[in-house]
Coordinates of C-alpha atoms in Angstrom, one line a residue:
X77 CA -8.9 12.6 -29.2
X78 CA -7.4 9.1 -27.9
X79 CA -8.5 6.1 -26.1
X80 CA -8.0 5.8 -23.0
X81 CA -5.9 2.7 -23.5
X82 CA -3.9 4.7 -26.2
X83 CA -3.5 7.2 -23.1
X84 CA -2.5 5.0 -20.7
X85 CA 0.9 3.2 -23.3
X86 CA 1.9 6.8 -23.8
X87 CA 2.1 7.7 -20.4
X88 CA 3.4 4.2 -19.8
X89 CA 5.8 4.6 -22.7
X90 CA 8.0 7.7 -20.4
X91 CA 7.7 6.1 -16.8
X92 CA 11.1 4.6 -15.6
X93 CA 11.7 3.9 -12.0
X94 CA 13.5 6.0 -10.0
X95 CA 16.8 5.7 -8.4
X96 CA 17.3 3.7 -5.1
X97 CA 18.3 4.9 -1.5
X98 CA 19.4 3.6 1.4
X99 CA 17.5 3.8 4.6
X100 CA 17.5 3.2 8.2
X101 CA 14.7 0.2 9.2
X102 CA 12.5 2.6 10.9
X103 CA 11.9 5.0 8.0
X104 CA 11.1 2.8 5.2
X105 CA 7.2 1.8 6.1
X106 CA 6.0 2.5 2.6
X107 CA 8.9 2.4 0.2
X108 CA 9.1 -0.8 -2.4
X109 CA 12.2 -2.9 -1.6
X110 CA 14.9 -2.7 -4.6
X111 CA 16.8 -5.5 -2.9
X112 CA 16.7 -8.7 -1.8
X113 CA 16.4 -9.8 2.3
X114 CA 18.2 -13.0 2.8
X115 CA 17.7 -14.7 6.1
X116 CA 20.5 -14.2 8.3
X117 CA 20.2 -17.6 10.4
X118 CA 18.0 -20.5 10.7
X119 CA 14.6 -19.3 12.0
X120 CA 13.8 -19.8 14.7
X121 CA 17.9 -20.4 15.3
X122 CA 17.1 -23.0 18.2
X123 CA 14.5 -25.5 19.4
X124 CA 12.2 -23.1 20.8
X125 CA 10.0 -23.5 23.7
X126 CA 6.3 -22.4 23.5
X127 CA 4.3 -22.9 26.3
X128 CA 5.5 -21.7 30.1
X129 CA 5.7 -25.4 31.3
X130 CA 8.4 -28.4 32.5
X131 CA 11.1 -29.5 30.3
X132 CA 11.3 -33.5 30.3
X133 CA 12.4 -37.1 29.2
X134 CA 9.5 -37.9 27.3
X135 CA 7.8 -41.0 29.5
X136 CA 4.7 -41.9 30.0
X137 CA 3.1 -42.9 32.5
X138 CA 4.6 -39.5 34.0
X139 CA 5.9 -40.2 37.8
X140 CA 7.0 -36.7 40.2
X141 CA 10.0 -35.4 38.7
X142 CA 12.3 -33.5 40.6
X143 CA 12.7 -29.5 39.2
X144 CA 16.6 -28.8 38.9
X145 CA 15.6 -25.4 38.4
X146 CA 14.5 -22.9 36.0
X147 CA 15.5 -21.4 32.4
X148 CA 14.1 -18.5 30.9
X149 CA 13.8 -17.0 27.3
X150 CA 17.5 -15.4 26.5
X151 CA 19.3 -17.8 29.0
X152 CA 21.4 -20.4 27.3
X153 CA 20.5 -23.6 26.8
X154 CA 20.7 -25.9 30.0
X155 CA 21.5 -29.4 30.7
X156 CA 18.7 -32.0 31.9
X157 CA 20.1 -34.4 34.0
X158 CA 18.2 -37.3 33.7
X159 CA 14.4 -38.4 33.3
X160 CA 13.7 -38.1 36.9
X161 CA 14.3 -34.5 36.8
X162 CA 12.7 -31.4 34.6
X163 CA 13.8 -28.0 34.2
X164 CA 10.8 -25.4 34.9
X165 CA 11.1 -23.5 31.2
X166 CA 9.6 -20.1 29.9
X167 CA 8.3 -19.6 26.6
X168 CA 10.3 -18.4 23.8
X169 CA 13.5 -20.6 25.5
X170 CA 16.1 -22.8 24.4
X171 CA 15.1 -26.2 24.9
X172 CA 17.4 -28.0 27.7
X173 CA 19.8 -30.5 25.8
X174 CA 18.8 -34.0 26.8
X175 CA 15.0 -33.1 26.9
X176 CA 12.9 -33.6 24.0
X177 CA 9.1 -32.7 25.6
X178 CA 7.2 -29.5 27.5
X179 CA 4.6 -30.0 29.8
X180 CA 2.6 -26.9 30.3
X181 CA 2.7 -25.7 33.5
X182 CA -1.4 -26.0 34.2
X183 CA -0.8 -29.5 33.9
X184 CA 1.4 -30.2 37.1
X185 CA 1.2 -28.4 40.4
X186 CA 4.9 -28.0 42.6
X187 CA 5.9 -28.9 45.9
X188 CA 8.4 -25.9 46.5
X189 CA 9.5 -27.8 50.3
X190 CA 10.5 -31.4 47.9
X191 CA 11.0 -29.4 44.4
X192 CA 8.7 -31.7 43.3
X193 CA 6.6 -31.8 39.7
X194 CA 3.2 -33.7 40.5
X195 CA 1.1 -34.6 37.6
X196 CA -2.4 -34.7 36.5
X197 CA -3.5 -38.4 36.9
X198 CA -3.4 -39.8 34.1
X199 CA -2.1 -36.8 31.7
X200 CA -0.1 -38.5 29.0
X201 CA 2.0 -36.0 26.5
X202 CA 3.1 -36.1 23.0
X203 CA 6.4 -36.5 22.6
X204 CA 8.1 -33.4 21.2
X205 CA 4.6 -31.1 22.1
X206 CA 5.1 -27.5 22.8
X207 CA 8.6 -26.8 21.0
X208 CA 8.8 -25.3 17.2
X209 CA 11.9 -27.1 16.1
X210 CA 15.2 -25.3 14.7
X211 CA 15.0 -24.2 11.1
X212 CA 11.1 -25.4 10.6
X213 CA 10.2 -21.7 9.7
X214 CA 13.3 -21.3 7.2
X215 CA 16.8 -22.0 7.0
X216 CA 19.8 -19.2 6.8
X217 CA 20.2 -17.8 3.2
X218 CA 16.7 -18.3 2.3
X219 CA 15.6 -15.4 0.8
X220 CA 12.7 -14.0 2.4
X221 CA 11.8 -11.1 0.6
X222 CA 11.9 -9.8 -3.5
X223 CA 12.8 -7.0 -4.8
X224 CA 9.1 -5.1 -5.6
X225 CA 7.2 -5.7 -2.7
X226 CA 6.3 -2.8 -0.6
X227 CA 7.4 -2.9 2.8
X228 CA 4.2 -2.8 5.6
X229 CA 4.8 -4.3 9.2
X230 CA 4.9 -7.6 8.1
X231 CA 7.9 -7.2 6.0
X232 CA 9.5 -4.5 8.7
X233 CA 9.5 -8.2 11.1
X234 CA 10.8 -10.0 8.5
X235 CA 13.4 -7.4 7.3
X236 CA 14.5 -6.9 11.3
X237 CA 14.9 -11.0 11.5
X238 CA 17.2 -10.7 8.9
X239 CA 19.0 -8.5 11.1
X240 CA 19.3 -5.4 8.5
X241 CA 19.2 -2.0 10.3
X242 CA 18.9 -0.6 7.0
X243 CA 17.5 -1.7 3.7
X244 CA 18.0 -0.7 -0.5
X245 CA 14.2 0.9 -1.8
X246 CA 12.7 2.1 -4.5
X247 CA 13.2 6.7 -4.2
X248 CA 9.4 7.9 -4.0
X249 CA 9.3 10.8 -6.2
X250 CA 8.8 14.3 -5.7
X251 CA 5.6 15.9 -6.4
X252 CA 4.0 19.4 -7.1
X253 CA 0.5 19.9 -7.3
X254 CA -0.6 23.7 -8.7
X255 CA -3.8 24.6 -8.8
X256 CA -4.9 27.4 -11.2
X257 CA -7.1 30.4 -11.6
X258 CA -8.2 33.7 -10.5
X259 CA -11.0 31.9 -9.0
X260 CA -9.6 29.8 -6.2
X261 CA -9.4 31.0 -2.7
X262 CA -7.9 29.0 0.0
X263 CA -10.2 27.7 3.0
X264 CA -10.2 30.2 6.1
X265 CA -9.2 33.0 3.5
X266 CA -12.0 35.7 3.1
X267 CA -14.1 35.1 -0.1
X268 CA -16.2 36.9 -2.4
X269 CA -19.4 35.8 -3.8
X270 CA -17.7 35.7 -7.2
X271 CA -15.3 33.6 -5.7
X272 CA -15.3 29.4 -5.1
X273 CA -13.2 27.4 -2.8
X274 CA -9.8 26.0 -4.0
X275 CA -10.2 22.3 -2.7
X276 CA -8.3 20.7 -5.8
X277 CA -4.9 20.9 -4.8
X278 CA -5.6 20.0 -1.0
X279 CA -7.7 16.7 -2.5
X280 CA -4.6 15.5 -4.7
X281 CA -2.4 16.3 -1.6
X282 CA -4.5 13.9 0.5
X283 CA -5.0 11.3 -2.2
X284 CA -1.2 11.0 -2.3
X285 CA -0.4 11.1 1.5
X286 CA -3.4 8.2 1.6
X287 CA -1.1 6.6 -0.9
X288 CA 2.1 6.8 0.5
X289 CA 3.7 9.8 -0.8
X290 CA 4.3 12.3 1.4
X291 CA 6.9 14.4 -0.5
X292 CA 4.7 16.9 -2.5
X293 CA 4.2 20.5 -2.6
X294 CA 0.9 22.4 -3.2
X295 CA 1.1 25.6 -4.6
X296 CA -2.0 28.5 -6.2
X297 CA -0.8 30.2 -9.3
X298 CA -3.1 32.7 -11.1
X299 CA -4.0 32.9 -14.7
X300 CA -1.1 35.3 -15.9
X301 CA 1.1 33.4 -18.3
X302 CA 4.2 35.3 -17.3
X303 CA 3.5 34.0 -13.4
X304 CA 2.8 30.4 -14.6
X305 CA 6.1 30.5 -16.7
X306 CA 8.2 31.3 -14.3
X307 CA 6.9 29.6 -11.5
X308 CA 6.3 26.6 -12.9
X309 CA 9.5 26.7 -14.5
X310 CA 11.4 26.6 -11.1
X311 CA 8.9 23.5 -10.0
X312 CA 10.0 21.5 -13.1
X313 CA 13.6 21.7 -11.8
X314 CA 13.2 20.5 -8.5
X315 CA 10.4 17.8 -9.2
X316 CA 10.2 14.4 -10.7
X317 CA 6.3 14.9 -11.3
X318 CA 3.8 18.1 -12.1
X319 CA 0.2 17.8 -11.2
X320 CA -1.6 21.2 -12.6
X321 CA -4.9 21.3 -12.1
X322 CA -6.7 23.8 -14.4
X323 CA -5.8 25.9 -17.5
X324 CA -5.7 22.9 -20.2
X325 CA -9.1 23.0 -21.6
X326 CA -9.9 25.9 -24.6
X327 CA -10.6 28.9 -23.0
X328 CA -9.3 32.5 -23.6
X329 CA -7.8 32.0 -19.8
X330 CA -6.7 28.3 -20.3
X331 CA -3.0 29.3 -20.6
X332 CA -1.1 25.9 -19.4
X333 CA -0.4 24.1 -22.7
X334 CA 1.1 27.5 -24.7
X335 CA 3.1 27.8 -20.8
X336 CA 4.4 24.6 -20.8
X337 CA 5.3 24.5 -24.5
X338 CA 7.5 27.5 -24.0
X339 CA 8.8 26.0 -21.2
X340 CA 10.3 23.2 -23.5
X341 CA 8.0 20.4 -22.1
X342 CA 7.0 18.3 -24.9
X343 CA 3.3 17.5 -25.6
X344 CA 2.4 13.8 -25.4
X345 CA -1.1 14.2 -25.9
X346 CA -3.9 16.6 -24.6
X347 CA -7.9 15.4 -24.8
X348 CA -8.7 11.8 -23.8
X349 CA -12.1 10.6 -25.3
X350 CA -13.4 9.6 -21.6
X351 CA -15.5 11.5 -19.4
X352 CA -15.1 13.0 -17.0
X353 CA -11.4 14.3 -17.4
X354 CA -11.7 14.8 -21.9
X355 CA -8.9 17.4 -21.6
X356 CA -6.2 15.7 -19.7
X357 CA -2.7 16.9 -21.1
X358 CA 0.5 15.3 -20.4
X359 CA 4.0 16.0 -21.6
X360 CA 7.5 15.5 -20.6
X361 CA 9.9 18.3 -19.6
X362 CA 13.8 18.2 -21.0
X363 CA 14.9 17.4 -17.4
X364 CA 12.5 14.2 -17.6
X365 CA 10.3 15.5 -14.9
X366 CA 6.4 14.1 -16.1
X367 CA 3.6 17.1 -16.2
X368 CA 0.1 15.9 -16.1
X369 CA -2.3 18.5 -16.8
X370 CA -6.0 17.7 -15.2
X371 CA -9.2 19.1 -15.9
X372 CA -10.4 21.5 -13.2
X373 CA -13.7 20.1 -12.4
X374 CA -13.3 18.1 -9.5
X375 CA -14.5 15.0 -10.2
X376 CA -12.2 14.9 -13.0
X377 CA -9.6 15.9 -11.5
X378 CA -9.9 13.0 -8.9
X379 CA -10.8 10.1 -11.7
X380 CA -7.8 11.7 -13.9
X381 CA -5.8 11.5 -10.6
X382 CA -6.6 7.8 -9.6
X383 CA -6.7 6.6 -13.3
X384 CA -3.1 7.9 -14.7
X385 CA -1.2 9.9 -11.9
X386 CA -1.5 7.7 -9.2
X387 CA -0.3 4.5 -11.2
X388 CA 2.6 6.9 -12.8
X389 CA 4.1 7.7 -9.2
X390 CA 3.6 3.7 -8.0
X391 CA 5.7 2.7 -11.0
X392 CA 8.2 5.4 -10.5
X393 CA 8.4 4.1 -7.1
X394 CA 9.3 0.6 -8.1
X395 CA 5.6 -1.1 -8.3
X396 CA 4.9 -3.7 -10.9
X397 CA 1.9 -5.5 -10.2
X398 CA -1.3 -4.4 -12.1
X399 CA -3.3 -1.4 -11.2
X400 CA -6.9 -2.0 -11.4
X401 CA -9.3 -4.8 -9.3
X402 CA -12.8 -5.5 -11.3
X403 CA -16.5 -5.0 -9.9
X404 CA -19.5 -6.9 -11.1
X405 CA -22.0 -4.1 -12.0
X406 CA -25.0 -3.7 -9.6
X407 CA -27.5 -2.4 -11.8
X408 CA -28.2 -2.0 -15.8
X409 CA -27.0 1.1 -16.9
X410 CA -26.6 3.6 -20.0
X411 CA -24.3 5.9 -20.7
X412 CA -24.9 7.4 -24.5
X413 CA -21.7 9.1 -25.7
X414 CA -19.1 7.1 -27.2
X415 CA -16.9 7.9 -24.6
X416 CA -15.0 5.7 -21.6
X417 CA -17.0 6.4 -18.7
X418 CA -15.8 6.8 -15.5
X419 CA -18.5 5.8 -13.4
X420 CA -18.7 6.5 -9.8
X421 CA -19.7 3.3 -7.6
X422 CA -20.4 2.3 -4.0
X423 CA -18.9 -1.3 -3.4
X424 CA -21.0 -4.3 -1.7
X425 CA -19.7 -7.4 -0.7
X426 CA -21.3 -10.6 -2.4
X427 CA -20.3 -14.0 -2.8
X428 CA -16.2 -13.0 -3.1
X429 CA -16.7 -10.3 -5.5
X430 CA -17.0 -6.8 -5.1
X431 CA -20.5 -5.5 -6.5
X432 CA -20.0 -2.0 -7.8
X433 CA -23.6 0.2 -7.8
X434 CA -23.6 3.4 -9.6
X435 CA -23.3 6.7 -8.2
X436 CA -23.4 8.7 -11.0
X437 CA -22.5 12.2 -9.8
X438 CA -24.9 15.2 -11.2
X439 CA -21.9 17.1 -13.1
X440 CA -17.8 16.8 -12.8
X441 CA -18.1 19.3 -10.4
X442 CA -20.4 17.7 -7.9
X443 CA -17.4 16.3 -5.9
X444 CA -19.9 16.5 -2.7
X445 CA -21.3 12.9 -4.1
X446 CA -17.8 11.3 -4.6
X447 CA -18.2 10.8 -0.5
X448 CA -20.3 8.4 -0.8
X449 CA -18.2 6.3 -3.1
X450 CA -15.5 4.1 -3.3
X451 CA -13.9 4.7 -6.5
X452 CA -15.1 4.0 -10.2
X453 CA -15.4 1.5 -13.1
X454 CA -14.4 1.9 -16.4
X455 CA -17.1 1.6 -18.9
X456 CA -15.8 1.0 -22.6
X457 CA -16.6 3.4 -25.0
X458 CA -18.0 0.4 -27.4
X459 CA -21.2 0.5 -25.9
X460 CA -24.4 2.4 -24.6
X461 CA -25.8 0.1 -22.6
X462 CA -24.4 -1.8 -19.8
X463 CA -26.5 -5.4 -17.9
X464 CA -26.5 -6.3 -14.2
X465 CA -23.8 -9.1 -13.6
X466 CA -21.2 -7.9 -16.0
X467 CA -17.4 -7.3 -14.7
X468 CA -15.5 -3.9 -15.0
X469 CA -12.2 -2.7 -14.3
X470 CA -12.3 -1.1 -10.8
X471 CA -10.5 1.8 -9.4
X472 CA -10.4 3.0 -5.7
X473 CA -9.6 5.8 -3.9
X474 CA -7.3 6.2 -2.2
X475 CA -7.1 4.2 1.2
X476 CA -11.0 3.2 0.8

């Protein structure tokens, strides 16, 4: 067996991101930028008005000024005549050349028979209040956005200021998940008291979607190698990334690594010394397409998922900040094996740090107790025992 660190530079060692695409604005929610987004003009391009008000002359004390009339956002910019006058002015405007102050509009009262701005006694403005000048934000060719960072609404706004209608990102890749065994029957599908539930493959499905990637297959192969071969053969050619779940451990019915061999996809390595998830497999296929092999208990399917999958597709996608958060343990704990333990944790809020107390689940397949968690921490294998206070690598689910 290997270390889990030893697992994770192998894997590592055959993940190169994908190729970019080009896509309109509104479908890219999601996607890692593979370009940069340069600021098109000054922002904001004007002096901009923001307060519903009276554009003036700065003065003070403020006499009745006489309205000229109004401007509203998207009209151009008008002409104040003098300081006995003010234009009435909307927010979002261009300021009036020859003024150089708003006074909100709750601030004055008008006389629509004389046209007349009248005052609060004794109001005195701030010259230059109420208007967020040109070019304060940032100024054209500044570039607002690097190549890396994944694109939520904030960076939609930004990449629409630019005025891109469509932007360079990082291709997501495409993903199979098969789930094996004579076993498994699908949910609303009769079943047989010999029978369990096949609720792998719709997990991983889930997990990815929660992630952001939505282009995956699930498919429910039995244990017949001449099936698996072929099928999985034609899901090698038409995906960047296999996710089998089942068939790698030692059994007489465990058929995936002798499959996959035949199938040219090279072995990388197969049992991880962790639990859950010891017989994890990965390999690469001729094509390049990565095949991770996970154990077919749930719970290690889901820790194998979160702990090597799911950072495999993020870096295929273009990601390259790290991975894991950390927890402060909750409570002393021992674990005996000389194993990495994935331990199961519900998160608490304390003092800016995340408290992580243990949920240890009864076996792998108790994936009933995983719903009352938030993700894991990673407990070295260099030790049995494990204090209160001290700080772990964290890893969450999925959109918890």
């Amino acid at each position: 067996m290997i270390s889990v660190a030893e697992a994770c530079d192998i894997i590592a060692g055959h993940v190169a991101t994908l190729d970019t695409i080009t896509l309109p604005l509104a479908d890219v929610a999601g996607y890692l930028l593979a370009e940069p987004i340069i600021a098109e003009r000054d922002q904001p391009p004007f002096d901009r008005v923001t307060m519903d008000g009276a554009a003036i002359r700065w003065q003070t004390p403020l006499p009745a000024l006489t309205s000229q009339g109004s401007q509203f956002a998207g009209d151009p910019a008008g002409t104040l005549q003098d300081g006995a006058h003010a234009i009435e002015i909307m927010t979002g405007a261009v300021l009036p050349d020859g003024a150089d102050t708003i006074v909100p509009v709750e601030r004055y009262t008008l006389d629509t028979e004389q046209r007349q701005l009248r005052f609060e006694p004794d109001y005195a403005p701030e010259r230059g209040q109420f208007i967020h000048r040109r070019a304060s934000d940032h100024s054209a060719g500044t570039t607002l956005l690097e190549p890396g960072m994944r694109i939520t609404a904030a960076e939609i706004a930004i990449i629409a200021s630019a005025g891109r209608a469509s932007v360079s990102v990082y291709r997501k890749p495409r993903v199979a998940v098969v789930a094996t065994g004579n076993e498994l029957v699908a949910a609303g599908a009769p079943i047989a008291a010999h029978q369990i539930r096949l609720s792998n493959a719709p997990a991983l499905i889930s997990a990815m979607q929660l992630a952001g990637f939505q282009d995956t297959s699930q498919h429910h192969l039995p244990d017949e190698p001449g099936v698996l071969e072929a099928r999985i053969g034609q899901l090698l050619e038409s995906h960047d990334v296999l996710m089998l779940s089942g068939g790698v451990s030692r059994g007489k019915a465990d058929h995936v690594p002798d499959v996959l061999a035949r199938l040219g996809v090279e072995k990388q390595l197969h049992r991880i010394a962790q639990r859950p998830g010891k017989p994890m497999w990965f390999g690469v296929a001729r094509n390049g397409a990565l095949v991770f092999g996970l154990p077919g208990n749930p719970v290690s399917t889901l820790c194998c998922f979160r702990r090597y999958v799911l950072p495999t597709l993020q870096r295929l996608a273009g990601r390259t900040y790290p991975d894991a958060d950390h927890a402060v343990l909750g409570a002393d704990h021992e674990f005996k094996p000389a194993l990495t333990q994935f331990l199961a944790v519900r998160l608490q809020r304390e003092n800016d740090a995340w408290i992580a107390m243990p949920c240890p689940t009864n076996t792998s397949g108790d994936f009933t107790a995983l719903a009352a968690t938030d993700g894991f921490i990673e407990l070295p294998a260099t030790a049995q025992t494990f204090a209160r206070g001290e700080t772990f690598a964290l890893y969450r689910w999925p959109a918890r």
